[in-house]
GROMACS .gro file of C-alpha atoms in nm:
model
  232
    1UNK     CA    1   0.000   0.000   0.000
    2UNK     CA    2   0.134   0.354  -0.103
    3UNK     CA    3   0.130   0.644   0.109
    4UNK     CA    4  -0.194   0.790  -0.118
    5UNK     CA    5  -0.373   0.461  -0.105
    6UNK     CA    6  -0.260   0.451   0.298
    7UNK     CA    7  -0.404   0.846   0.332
    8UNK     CA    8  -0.710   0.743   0.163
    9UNK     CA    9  -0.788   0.478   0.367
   10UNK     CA   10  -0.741   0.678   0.686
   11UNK     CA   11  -1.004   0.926   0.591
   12UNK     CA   12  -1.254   0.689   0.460
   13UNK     CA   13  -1.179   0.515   0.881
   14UNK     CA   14  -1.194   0.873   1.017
   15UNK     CA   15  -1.475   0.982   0.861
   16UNK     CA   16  -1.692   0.641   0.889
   17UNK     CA   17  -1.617   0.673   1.293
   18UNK     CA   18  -1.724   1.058   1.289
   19UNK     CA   19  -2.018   0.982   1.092
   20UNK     CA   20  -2.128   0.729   1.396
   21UNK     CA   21  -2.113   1.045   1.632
   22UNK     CA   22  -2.487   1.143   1.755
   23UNK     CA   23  -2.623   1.481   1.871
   24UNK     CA   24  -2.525   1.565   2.228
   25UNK     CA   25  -2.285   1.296   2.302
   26UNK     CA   26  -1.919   1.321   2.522
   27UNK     CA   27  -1.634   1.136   2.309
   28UNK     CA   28  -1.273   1.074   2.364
   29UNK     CA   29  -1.048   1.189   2.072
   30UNK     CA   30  -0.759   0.976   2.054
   31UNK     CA   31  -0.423   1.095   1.903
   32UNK     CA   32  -0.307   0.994   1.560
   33UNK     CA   33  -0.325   1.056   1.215
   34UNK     CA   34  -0.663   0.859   1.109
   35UNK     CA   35  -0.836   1.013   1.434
   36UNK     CA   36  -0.726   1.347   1.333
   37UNK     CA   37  -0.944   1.269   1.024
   38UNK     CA   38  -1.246   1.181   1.243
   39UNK     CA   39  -1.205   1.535   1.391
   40UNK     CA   40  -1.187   1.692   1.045
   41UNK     CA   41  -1.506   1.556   0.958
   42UNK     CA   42  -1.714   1.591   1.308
   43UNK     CA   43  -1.585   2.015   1.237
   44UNK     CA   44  -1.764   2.008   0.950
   45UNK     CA   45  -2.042   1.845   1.118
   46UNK     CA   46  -2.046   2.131   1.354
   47UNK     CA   47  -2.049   2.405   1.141
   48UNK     CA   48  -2.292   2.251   0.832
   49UNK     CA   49  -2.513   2.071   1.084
   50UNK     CA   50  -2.507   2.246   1.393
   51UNK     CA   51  -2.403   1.891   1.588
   52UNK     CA   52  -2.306   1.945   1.936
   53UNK     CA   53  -2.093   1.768   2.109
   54UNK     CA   54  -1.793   1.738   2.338
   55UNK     CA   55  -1.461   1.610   2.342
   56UNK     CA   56  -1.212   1.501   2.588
   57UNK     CA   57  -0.889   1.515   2.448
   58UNK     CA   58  -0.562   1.214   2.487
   59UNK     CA   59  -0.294   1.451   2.436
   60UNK     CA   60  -0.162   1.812   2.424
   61UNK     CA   61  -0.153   1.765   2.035
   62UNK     CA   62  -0.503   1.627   2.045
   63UNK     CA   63  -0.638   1.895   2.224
   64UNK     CA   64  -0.499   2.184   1.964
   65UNK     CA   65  -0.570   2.000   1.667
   66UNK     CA   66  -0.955   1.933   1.832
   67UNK     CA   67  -0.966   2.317   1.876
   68UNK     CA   68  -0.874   2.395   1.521
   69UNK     CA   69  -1.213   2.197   1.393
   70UNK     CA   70  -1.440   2.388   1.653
   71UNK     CA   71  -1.494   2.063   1.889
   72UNK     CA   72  -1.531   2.210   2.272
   73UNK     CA   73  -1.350   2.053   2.496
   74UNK     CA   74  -1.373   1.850   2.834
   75UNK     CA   75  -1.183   1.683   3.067
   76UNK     CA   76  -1.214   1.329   3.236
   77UNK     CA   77  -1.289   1.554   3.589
   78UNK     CA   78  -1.586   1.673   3.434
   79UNK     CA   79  -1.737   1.355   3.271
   80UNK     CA   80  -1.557   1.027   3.409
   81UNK     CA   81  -1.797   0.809   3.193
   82UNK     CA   82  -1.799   0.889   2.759
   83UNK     CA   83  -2.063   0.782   2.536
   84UNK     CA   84  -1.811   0.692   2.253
   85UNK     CA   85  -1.437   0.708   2.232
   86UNK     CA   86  -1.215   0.740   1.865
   87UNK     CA   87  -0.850   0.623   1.861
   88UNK     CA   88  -0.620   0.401   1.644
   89UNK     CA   89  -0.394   0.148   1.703
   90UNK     CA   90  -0.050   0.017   1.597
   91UNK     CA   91  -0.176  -0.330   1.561
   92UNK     CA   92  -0.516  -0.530   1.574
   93UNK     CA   93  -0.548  -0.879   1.623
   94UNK     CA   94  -0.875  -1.090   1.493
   95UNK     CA   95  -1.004  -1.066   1.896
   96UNK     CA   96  -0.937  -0.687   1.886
   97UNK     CA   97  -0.658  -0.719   2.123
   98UNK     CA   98  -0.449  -0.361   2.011
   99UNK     CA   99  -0.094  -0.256   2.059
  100UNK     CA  100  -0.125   0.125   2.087
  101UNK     CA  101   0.150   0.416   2.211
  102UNK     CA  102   0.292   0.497   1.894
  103UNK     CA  103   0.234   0.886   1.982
  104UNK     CA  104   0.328   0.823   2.314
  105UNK     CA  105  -0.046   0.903   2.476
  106UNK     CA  106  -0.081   0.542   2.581
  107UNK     CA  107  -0.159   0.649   2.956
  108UNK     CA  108  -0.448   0.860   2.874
  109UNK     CA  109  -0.553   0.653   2.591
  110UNK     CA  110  -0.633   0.333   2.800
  111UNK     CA  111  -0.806   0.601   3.057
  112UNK     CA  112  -1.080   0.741   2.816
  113UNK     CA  113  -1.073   0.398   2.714
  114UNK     CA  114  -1.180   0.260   3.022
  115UNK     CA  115  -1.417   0.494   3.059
  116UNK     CA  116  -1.626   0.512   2.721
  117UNK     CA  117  -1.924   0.303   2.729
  118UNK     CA  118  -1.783   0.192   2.326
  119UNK     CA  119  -1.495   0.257   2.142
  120UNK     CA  120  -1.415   0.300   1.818
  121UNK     CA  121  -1.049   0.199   1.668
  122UNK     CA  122  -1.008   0.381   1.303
  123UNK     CA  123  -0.708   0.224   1.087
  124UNK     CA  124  -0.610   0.140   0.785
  125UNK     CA  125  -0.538  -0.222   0.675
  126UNK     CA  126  -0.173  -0.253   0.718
  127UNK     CA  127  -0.273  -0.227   1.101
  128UNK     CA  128  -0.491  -0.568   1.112
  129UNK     CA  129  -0.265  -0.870   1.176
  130UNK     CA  130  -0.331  -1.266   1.292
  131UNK     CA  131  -0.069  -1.236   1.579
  132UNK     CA  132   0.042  -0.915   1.779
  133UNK     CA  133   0.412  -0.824   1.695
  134UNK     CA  134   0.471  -0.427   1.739
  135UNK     CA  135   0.680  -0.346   2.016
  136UNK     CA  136   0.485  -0.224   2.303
  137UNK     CA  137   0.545   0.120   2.448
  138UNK     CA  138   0.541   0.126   2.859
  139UNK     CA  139   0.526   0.450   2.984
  140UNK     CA  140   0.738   0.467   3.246
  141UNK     CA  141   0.850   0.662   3.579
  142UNK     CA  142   1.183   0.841   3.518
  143UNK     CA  143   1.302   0.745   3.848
  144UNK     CA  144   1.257   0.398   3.786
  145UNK     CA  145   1.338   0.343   3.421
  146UNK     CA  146   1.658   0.134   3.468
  147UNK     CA  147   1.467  -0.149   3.702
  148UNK     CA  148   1.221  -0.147   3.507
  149UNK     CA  149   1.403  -0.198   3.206
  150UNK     CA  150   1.596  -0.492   3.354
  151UNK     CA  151   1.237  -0.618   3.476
  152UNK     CA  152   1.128  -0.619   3.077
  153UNK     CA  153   1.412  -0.757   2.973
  154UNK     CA  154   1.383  -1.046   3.210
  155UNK     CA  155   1.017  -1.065   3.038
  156UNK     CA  156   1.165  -1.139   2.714
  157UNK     CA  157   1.179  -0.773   2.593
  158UNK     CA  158   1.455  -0.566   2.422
  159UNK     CA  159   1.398  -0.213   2.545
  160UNK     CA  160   1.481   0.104   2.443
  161UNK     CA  161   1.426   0.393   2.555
  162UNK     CA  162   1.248   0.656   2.301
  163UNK     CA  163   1.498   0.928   2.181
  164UNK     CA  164   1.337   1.256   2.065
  165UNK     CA  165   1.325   1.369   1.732
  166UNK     CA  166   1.436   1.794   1.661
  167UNK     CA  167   1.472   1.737   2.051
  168UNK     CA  168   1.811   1.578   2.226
  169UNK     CA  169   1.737   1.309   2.459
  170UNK     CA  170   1.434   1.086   2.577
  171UNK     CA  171   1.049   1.194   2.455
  172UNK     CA  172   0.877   1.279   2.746
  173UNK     CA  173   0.469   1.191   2.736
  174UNK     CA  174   0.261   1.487   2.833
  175UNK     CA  175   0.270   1.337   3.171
  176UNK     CA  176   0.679   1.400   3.222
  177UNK     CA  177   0.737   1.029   3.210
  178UNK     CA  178   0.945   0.833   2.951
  179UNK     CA  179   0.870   0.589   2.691
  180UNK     CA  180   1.024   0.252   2.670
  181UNK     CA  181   0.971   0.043   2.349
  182UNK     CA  182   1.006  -0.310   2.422
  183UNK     CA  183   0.985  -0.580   2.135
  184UNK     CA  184   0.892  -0.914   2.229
  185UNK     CA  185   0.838  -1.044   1.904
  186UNK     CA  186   0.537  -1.282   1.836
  187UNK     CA  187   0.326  -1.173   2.146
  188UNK     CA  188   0.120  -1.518   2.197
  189UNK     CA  189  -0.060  -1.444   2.489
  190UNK     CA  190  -0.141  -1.045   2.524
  191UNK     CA  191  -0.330  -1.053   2.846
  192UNK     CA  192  -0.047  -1.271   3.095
  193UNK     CA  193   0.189  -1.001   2.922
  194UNK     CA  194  -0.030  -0.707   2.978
  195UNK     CA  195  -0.088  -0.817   3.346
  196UNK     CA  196   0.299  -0.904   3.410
  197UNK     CA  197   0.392  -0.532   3.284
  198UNK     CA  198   0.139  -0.357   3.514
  199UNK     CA  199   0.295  -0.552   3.791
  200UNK     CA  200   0.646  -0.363   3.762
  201UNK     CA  201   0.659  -0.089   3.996
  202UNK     CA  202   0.751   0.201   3.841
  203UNK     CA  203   0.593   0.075   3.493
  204UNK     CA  204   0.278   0.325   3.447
  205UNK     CA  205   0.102   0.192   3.162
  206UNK     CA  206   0.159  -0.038   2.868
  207UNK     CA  207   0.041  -0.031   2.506
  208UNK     CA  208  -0.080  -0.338   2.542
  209UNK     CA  209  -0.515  -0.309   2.533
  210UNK     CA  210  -0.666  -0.651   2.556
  211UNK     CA  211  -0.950  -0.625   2.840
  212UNK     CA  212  -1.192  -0.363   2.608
  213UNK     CA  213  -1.242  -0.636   2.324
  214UNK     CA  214  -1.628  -0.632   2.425
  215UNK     CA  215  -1.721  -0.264   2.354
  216UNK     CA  216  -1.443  -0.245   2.057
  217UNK     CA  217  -1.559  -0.196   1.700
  218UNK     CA  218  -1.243  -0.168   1.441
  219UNK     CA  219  -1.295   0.025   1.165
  220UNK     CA  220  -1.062  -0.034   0.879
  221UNK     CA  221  -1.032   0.193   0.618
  222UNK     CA  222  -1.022   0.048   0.241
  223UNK     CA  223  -0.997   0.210  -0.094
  224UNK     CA  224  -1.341   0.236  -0.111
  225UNK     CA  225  -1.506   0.234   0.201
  226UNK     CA  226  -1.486   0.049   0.547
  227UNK     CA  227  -1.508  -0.279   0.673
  228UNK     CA  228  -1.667  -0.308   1.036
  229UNK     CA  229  -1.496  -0.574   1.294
  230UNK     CA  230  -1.670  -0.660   1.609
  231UNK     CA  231  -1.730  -0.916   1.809
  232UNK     CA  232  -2.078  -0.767   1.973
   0.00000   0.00000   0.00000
């Protein structure tokens, strides 16, 4: 797949998801290219059909990009539980287990996805595979980034810690913590994995998103249209 064909399949995802947004509902706005789409359309949904609704932003970079298509904006403080949340993923399995982090807003991510009553994963098809492979971003505490590195190592991983880029040293995520990627290759079974991370003290979040499978719907975006994916 090309870059054009890739671009058009985002915004035929982005705009499928936005299109699924109703009158008066609270969403979560993931961060990413394809959800950036979503937003693109849901602006022009506000201004040509006077929708209303509100968003609650992942990211810093979410939040201005949100702004610049007209969607007011909440917080998690103000409404702990969303109708609908839009993100993408690095990777979907067939039981909608995702890797996500890729932008580094994995922490926030998994919160508005814990708290949207359904969520809604926009991609393109180069995301959908049989087995889980992407390394997994863990967010973790500065302090603690060497333990925990030798703790994800022991776990099979190879991490690395993210280096900026038109920025010397480590990215820090919009909550001042760093990124480590870790590959594990072939990721067999997500949810021991997922668990075994969030027992490493110091290790915030992973990218890792296997207990939301239920309330998931995957839309990927093709040359001409969508094709749905859930398991409800």
């Amino acid at each position: 797949m090309d870059k054009a064909q890739q671009g058009a399949s985002k915004r035929n995802a982005g705009y499928h998801a936005a299109e699924m947004i109703k009158d008066g509902m609270v969403i979560g706005l993931g961060t990413g290219s394809t959800v950036f789409f979503a937003m693109e359309r849901l602006g022009e949904r506000i201004v040509k059909d006077g929708l209303s609704i509100t968003g609650v932003p992942t990211s810093y970079q979410a939040a201005i990009r949100a702004r610049r298509y007209g969607i007011p904006l909440s917080s998690l403080d103000e409404h702990p539980e969303l109708d609908i949340a839009i993100d993408g993923a690095d990777q979907a399995d067939p039981d909608l287990r995702l890797i996500k982090g890729r932008g580094a807003a994995l922490l926030r991510e998994k919160c508005v996805c814990d708290a949207a009553r359904e969520v809604l994963i926009v991609v393109d098809p180069t995301k959908m595979v049989e087995t889980l492979n992407a390394p997994v971003p863990v967010e973790v505490l500065p302090f603690a980034s060497a333990p925990v590195s030798r703790r994800l190592a022991a776990l099979g991983a190879s991490p690395v810690l993210r280096e900026g880029v038109k920025k010397d040293g480590p990215v820090v995520t919009d909550n001042g913590n760093f990124i480590l990627d870790c590959d594990f290759g072939a990721i067999m079974d997500p949810e021991s994995l997922e668990t075994a991370i969030a027992a490493i003290p110091g290790a915030l979040e992973c990218g890792l998103f296997t207990a939301y499978r239920e309330k998931i719907t995957v839309i990927v975006g093709e040359g001409k249209g969508c094709r749905v994916v859930s398991l409800h």
